[in-house]
Amino acid sequence: MLDETNEIHPLFAGAPQSTEFKKLRKRIVRMTREAIDQYGMVEPTAEGAPKPKWLVCLSGGKDSYTLLAVLHELQWRGLLPVELLACNLDQGQPNFPATVLPEFLEKMGVPHRIEYQDTYSIVMDKIPAGRTFCALCSRLRRGNLYRIAREEGCSAVVLGHHRDDILETFFMNLFHGGRLATMPPKLVNEEGDLFLYRPLAHVAESDCERFATAMNYPIIPCDLCGSQDGLQRQQVKAILDGWETNSPGRRQVMFRALMNARPSHLLDPNLFDFTGLMRNVEGTKQEQF
């Protein structure tokens, strides 16, 4: 259905015409649709009611550009009945190219909001030298995005986390947090008034990188957390890279495992009633003598 018409959203203008890129694009679109459907990200609405509105967070990285393009492609094709509002939160990082995203979004005709909040100074003031910035930076960013979503009448905040982000978070929790947990594709915030979605949950990071590079989107690197060496996430990524090199496809196998949990074969009594597990004594066959 995606190729039945030559009309395209401006975000796909100038896309490579190679067979390889077309396969890449269709794979990303298909996997995004699967995640949206599988996790029920589109809220049912009454006939005549306004469409749900999503705040699509755009950092300027490869993942968020991929997210923005694919969601607008699905909307353009009539496959995503929601209103989309792109949002960039300028966190006051030094040398951040503040004009890049507004100019890009204007050129592409994408509805957007640019918000400036100097969370960078707060992070630098609160975090001691040598410690990682990610936790506080993320918390401050998330709080501002929830506020913006409410101000704009959005029902969901949409993030560009992909399959590899989810896997890395799982192993970080396993190695450092002592729990089996990761970033879910869909959750409700603590206040209970907003959804948080990750439509790229099934998409590989390498596909996002290849897509954004092929489209020549103006990538903006993160100079805050991205400038720190020795982060736990980088260590986990290196481990996963090694496993993938030695056994290609290992990442996808591990990701499928996250979708195939068996509580009765784990050790958490809050997930499975081990004490209530009984033998079927009455159904036991009796020996015949």
GROMACS .gro file of C-alpha atoms in nm:
model
  289
    1MET     CA    1   0.000   0.000   0.000
    2LEU     CA    2   0.288   0.237   0.073
    3ASP     CA    3   0.401   0.237  -0.289
    4GLU     CA    4   0.064   0.263  -0.461
    5THR     CA    5   0.108   0.635  -0.522
    6ASN     CA    6   0.401   0.853  -0.622
    7GLU     CA    7   0.296   1.121  -0.375
    8ILE     CA    8   0.528   1.149  -0.080
    9HIS     CA    9   0.558   1.357   0.233
   10PRO     CA   10   0.825   1.631   0.202
   11LEU     CA   11   1.030   1.450   0.468
   12PHE     CA   12   1.092   1.182   0.204
   13ALA     CA   13   1.171   1.422  -0.080
   14GLY     CA   14   1.499   1.334  -0.245
   15ALA     CA   15   1.501   0.982  -0.103
   16PRO     CA   16   1.745   0.745  -0.275
   17GLN     CA   17   1.581   0.535  -0.542
   18SER     CA   18   1.799   0.230  -0.486
   19THR     CA   19   1.635  -0.104  -0.416
   20GLU     CA   20   1.837  -0.129  -0.095
   21PHE     CA   21   1.700   0.198   0.043
   22LYS     CA   22   1.343   0.115  -0.057
   23LYS     CA   23   1.370  -0.214   0.132
   24LEU     CA   24   1.513  -0.031   0.432
   25ARG     CA   25   1.234   0.226   0.432
   26LYS     CA   26   0.961  -0.035   0.396
   27ARG     CA   27   1.111  -0.242   0.677
   28ILE     CA   28   1.120   0.054   0.916
   29VAL     CA   29   0.765   0.158   0.826
   30ARG     CA   30   0.638  -0.200   0.864
   31MET     CA   31   0.804  -0.249   1.202
   32THR     CA   32   0.674   0.085   1.327
   33ARG     CA   33   0.321  -0.002   1.222
   34GLU     CA   34   0.354  -0.339   1.395
   35ALA     CA   35   0.459  -0.177   1.722
   36ILE     CA   36   0.182   0.084   1.705
   37ASP     CA   37  -0.078  -0.188   1.647
   38GLN     CA   38   0.068  -0.448   1.883
   39TYR     CA   39   0.084  -0.212   2.181
   40GLY     CA   40  -0.239  -0.023   2.109
   41MET     CA   41  -0.086   0.320   2.069
   42VAL     CA   42  -0.378   0.475   1.883
   43GLU     CA   43  -0.659   0.550   2.124
   44PRO     CA   44  -1.010   0.471   2.001
   45THR     CA   45  -1.220   0.784   1.955
   46ALA     CA   46  -1.590   0.838   1.912
   47GLU     CA   47  -1.719   0.927   1.568
   48GLY     CA   48  -1.682   1.300   1.509
   49ALA     CA   49  -1.441   1.344   1.800
   50PRO     CA   50  -1.106   1.514   1.737
   51LYS     CA   51  -0.809   1.293   1.659
   52PRO     CA   52  -0.557   1.219   1.935
   53LYS     CA   53  -0.258   1.452   1.927
   54TRP     CA   54   0.098   1.326   1.973
   55LEU     CA   55   0.398   1.532   2.081
   56VAL     CA   56   0.683   1.386   1.873
   57CYS     CA   57   1.013   1.464   2.044
   58LEU     CA   58   1.291   1.567   1.808
   59SER     CA   59   1.645   1.591   1.944
   60GLY     CA   60   1.816   1.620   1.608
   61GLY     CA   61   1.971   1.273   1.632
   62LYS     CA   62   1.934   0.994   1.379
   63ASP     CA   63   1.669   0.813   1.582
   64SER     CA   64   1.433   1.107   1.627
   65TYR     CA   65   1.462   1.203   1.258
   66THR     CA   66   1.370   0.847   1.164
   67LEU     CA   67   1.076   0.856   1.403
   68LEU     CA   68   0.954   1.190   1.267
   69ALA     CA   69   0.976   1.079   0.905
   70VAL     CA   70   0.806   0.741   0.952
   71LEU     CA   71   0.519   0.878   1.161
   72HIS     CA   72   0.451   1.149   0.904
   73GLU     CA   73   0.471   0.893   0.625
   74LEU     CA   74   0.210   0.677   0.801
   75GLN     CA   75  -0.008   0.982   0.863
   76TRP     CA   76   0.039   1.094   0.501
   77ARG     CA   77  -0.079   0.751   0.381
   78GLY     CA   78  -0.385   0.759   0.606
   79LEU     CA   79  -0.250   0.478   0.823
   80LEU     CA   80  -0.204   0.680   1.143
   81PRO     CA   81  -0.519   0.871   1.246
   82VAL     CA   82  -0.350   1.114   1.483
   83GLU     CA   83  -0.233   1.475   1.477
   84LEU     CA   84   0.144   1.516   1.504
   85LEU     CA   85   0.332   1.804   1.664
   86ALA     CA   86   0.711   1.793   1.651
   87CYS     CA   87   0.888   1.938   1.952
   88ASN     CA   88   1.251   2.019   2.019
   89LEU     CA   89   1.360   2.106   2.371
   90ASP     CA   90   1.671   2.326   2.351
   91GLN     CA   91   1.839   2.248   2.684
   92GLY     CA   92   2.096   2.526   2.665
   93GLN     CA   93   2.395   2.310   2.577
   94PRO     CA   94   2.696   2.515   2.460
   95ASN     CA   95   2.736   2.537   2.083
   96PHE     CA   96   2.391   2.388   2.020
   97PRO     CA   97   2.294   2.498   1.665
   98ALA     CA   98   1.960   2.651   1.759
   99THR     CA   99   1.853   2.741   1.404
  100VAL     CA  100   1.899   2.397   1.244
  101LEU     CA  101   1.579   2.228   1.357
  102PRO     CA  102   1.341   2.527   1.318
  103GLU     CA  103   1.466   2.583   0.963
  104PHE     CA  104   1.442   2.212   0.880
  105LEU     CA  105   1.087   2.179   1.017
  106GLU     CA  106   0.972   2.494   0.840
  107LYS     CA  107   1.115   2.368   0.513
  108MET     CA  108   0.943   2.032   0.554
  109GLY     CA  109   0.610   2.187   0.650
  110VAL     CA  110   0.602   2.001   0.980
  111PRO     CA  111   0.393   2.158   1.262
  112HIS     CA  112   0.631   2.214   1.551
  113ARG     CA  113   0.717   2.387   1.874
  114ILE     CA  114   1.067   2.487   1.981
  115GLU     CA  115   1.111   2.529   2.356
  116TYR     CA  116   1.415   2.674   2.534
  117GLN     CA  117   1.485   2.561   2.891
  118ASP     CA  118   1.838   2.581   3.031
  119THR     CA  119   1.850   2.244   3.203
  120TYR     CA  120   2.219   2.215   3.106
  121SER     CA  121   2.322   2.463   3.377
  122ILE     CA  122   2.118   2.275   3.636
  123VAL     CA  123   2.281   1.944   3.544
  124MET     CA  124   2.632   2.090   3.551
  125ASP     CA  125   2.564   2.251   3.889
  126LYS     CA  126   2.408   1.947   4.055
  127ILE     CA  127   2.621   1.658   3.924
  128PRO     CA  128   2.969   1.620   4.079
  129ALA     CA  129   3.271   1.596   3.852
  130GLY     CA  130   3.322   1.246   3.717
  131ARG     CA  131   2.959   1.140   3.758
  132THR     CA  132   2.726   1.079   3.463
  133PHE     CA  133   2.466   1.335   3.365
  134CYS     CA  134   2.208   1.109   3.201
  135ALA     CA  135   1.965   1.045   3.489
  136LEU     CA  136   1.913   1.408   3.592
  137CYS     CA  137   1.924   1.537   3.235
  138SER     CA  138   1.657   1.284   3.132
  139ARG     CA  139   1.436   1.364   3.432
  140LEU     CA  140   1.445   1.737   3.366
  141ARG     CA  141   1.382   1.685   2.994
  142ARG     CA  142   1.091   1.450   3.058
  143GLY     CA  143   0.926   1.695   3.300
  144ASN     CA  144   0.940   1.975   3.045
  145LEU     CA  145   0.808   1.754   2.767
  146TYR     CA  146   0.511   1.647   2.981
  147ARG     CA  147   0.437   2.013   3.054
  148ILE     CA  148   0.453   2.104   2.685
  149ALA     CA  149   0.230   1.808   2.593
  150ARG     CA  150  -0.035   1.931   2.838
  151GLU     CA  151  -0.011   2.288   2.709
  152GLU     CA  152  -0.056   2.166   2.351
  153GLY     CA  153  -0.347   1.934   2.431
  154CYS     CA  154  -0.152   1.618   2.346
  155SER     CA  155  -0.247   1.276   2.479
  156ALA     CA  156   0.098   1.122   2.431
  157VAL     CA  157   0.467   1.203   2.432
  158VAL     CA  158   0.643   1.003   2.159
  159LEU     CA  159   1.013   0.915   2.184
  160GLY     CA  160   1.263   0.774   1.935
  161HIS     CA  161   1.403   0.487   2.142
  162HIS     CA  162   1.471   0.183   1.923
  163ARG     CA  163   1.528  -0.189   1.971
  164ASP     CA  164   1.891  -0.150   2.076
  165ASP     CA  165   1.806   0.116   2.336
  166ILE     CA  166   1.556  -0.125   2.486
  167LEU     CA  167   1.806  -0.412   2.490
  168GLU     CA  168   2.079  -0.198   2.643
  169THR     CA  169   1.844  -0.077   2.916
  170PHE     CA  170   1.748  -0.437   2.994
  171PHE     CA  171   2.111  -0.536   3.044
  172MET     CA  172   2.188  -0.222   3.244
  173ASN     CA  173   1.906  -0.315   3.480
  174LEU     CA  174   2.028  -0.675   3.488
  175PHE     CA  175   2.396  -0.594   3.551
  176HIS     CA  176   2.362  -0.283   3.768
  177GLY     CA  177   2.005  -0.267   3.897
  178GLY     CA  178   1.941  -0.630   3.992
  179ARG     CA  179   1.605  -0.644   3.815
  180LEU     CA  180   1.450  -0.766   3.492
  181ALA     CA  181   1.313  -0.447   3.336
  182THR     CA  182   1.355  -0.223   3.035
  183MET     CA  183   1.187   0.067   2.854
  184PRO     CA  184   0.834  -0.044   2.760
  185PRO     CA  185   0.689   0.058   2.422
  186LYS     CA  186   0.390   0.211   2.600
  187LEU     CA  187   0.334   0.341   2.950
  188VAL     CA  188   0.133   0.598   3.143
  189ASN     CA  189   0.317   0.874   3.330
  190GLU     CA  190   0.307   0.895   3.710
  191GLU     CA  191   0.033   1.159   3.703
  192GLY     CA  192  -0.178   0.928   3.489
  193ASP     CA  193  -0.274   1.189   3.229
  194LEU     CA  194  -0.030   1.115   2.945
  195PHE     CA  195   0.088   0.816   2.749
  196LEU     CA  196   0.452   0.770   2.656
  197TYR     CA  197   0.509   0.579   2.331
  198ARG     CA  198   0.815   0.428   2.162
  199PRO     CA  199   0.698   0.335   1.811
  200LEU     CA  200   1.051   0.240   1.697
  201ALA     CA  201   1.064  -0.037   1.960
  202HIS     CA  202   1.115  -0.307   1.693
  203VAL     CA  203   1.357  -0.108   1.473
  204ALA     CA  204   1.733  -0.170   1.486
  205GLU     CA  205   1.965   0.123   1.559
  206SER     CA  206   2.167   0.040   1.248
  207ASP     CA  207   1.856   0.084   1.034
  208CYS     CA  208   1.790   0.427   1.188
  209GLU     CA  209   2.148   0.530   1.117
  210ARG     CA  210   2.140   0.408   0.758
  211PHE     CA  211   1.804   0.577   0.698
  212ALA     CA  212   1.894   0.917   0.844
  213THR     CA  213   2.231   0.916   0.667
  214ALA     CA  214   2.076   0.826   0.331
  215MET     CA  215   1.819   1.105   0.373
  216ASN     CA  216   2.098   1.351   0.462
  217TYR     CA  217   1.907   1.488   0.760
  218PRO     CA  218   2.101   1.756   0.956
  219ILE     CA  219   2.220   1.543   1.250
  220ILE     CA  220   2.294   1.728   1.576
  221PRO     CA  221   2.518   1.535   1.819
  222CYS     CA  222   2.457   1.544   2.195
  223ASP     CA  223   2.758   1.717   2.350
  224LEU     CA  224   2.645   1.655   2.707
  225CYS     CA  225   2.613   1.283   2.781
  226GLY     CA  226   2.772   1.196   2.448
  227SER     CA  227   3.094   1.361   2.563
  228GLN     CA  228   3.139   1.136   2.868
  229ASP     CA  229   3.354   0.826   2.851
  230GLY     CA  230   3.299   0.501   3.037
  231LEU     CA  231   2.923   0.525   3.073
  232GLN     CA  232   2.743   0.207   3.173
  233ARG     CA  233   2.539   0.221   2.854
  234GLN     CA  234   2.852   0.242   2.640
  235GLN     CA  235   2.995  -0.058   2.822
  236VAL     CA  236   2.678  -0.258   2.765
  237LYS     CA  237   2.670  -0.153   2.399
  238ALA     CA  238   3.027  -0.280   2.357
  239ILE     CA  239   2.928  -0.616   2.509
  240LEU     CA  240   2.628  -0.647   2.277
  241ASP     CA  241   2.842  -0.546   1.978
  242GLY     CA  242   3.085  -0.825   2.064
  243TRP     CA  243   2.807  -1.082   2.090
  244GLU     CA  244   2.659  -0.964   1.760
  245THR     CA  245   2.996  -0.986   1.587
  246ASN     CA  246   3.055  -1.340   1.711
  247SER     CA  247   2.698  -1.451   1.647
  248PRO     CA  248   2.512  -1.234   1.390
  249GLY     CA  249   2.144  -1.198   1.475
  250ARG     CA  250   2.200  -1.236   1.849
  251ARG     CA  251   2.047  -0.896   1.926
  252GLN     CA  252   1.720  -0.988   1.755
  253VAL     CA  253   1.704  -1.323   1.937
  254MET     CA  254   1.751  -1.147   2.272
  255PHE     CA  255   1.489  -0.888   2.179
  256ARG     CA  256   1.239  -1.162   2.097
  257ALA     CA  257   1.307  -1.307   2.443
  258LEU     CA  258   1.180  -0.982   2.598
  259MET     CA  259   0.851  -1.046   2.417
  260ASN     CA  260   0.833  -1.408   2.530
  261ALA     CA  261   0.855  -1.400   2.910
  262ARG     CA  262   0.747  -1.704   3.112
  263PRO     CA  263   0.675  -1.597   3.472
  264SER     CA  264   0.650  -1.960   3.589
  265HIS     CA  265   1.008  -2.016   3.475
  266LEU     CA  266   1.153  -1.715   3.658
  267LEU     CA  267   1.188  -1.654   4.033
  268ASP     CA  268   0.955  -1.364   4.112
  269PRO     CA  269   0.671  -1.476   4.345
  270ASN     CA  270   0.488  -1.151   4.266
  271LEU     CA  271   0.451  -1.262   3.905
  272PHE     CA  272   0.368  -1.628   3.964
  273ASP     CA  273   0.194  -1.801   4.254
  274PHE     CA  274   0.458  -2.061   4.339
  275THR     CA  275   0.309  -2.131   4.683
  276GLY     CA  276  -0.027  -2.206   4.527
  277LEU     CA  277   0.119  -2.447   4.272
  278MET     CA  278  -0.026  -2.793   4.348
  279ARG     CA  279   0.022  -3.144   4.221
  280ASN     CA  280  -0.271  -3.315   4.054
  281VAL     CA  281  -0.281  -3.602   4.303
  282GLU     CA  282  -0.635  -3.714   4.225
  283GLY     CA  283  -0.553  -3.745   3.858
  284THR     CA  284  -0.247  -3.963   3.920
  285LYS     CA  285  -0.277  -4.303   3.759
  286GLN     CA  286  -0.287  -4.594   4.005
  287GLU     CA  287  -0.076  -4.899   3.941
  288GLN     CA  288  -0.280  -5.202   3.846
  289PHE     CA  289  -0.184  -5.524   4.027
   0.00000   0.00000   0.00000
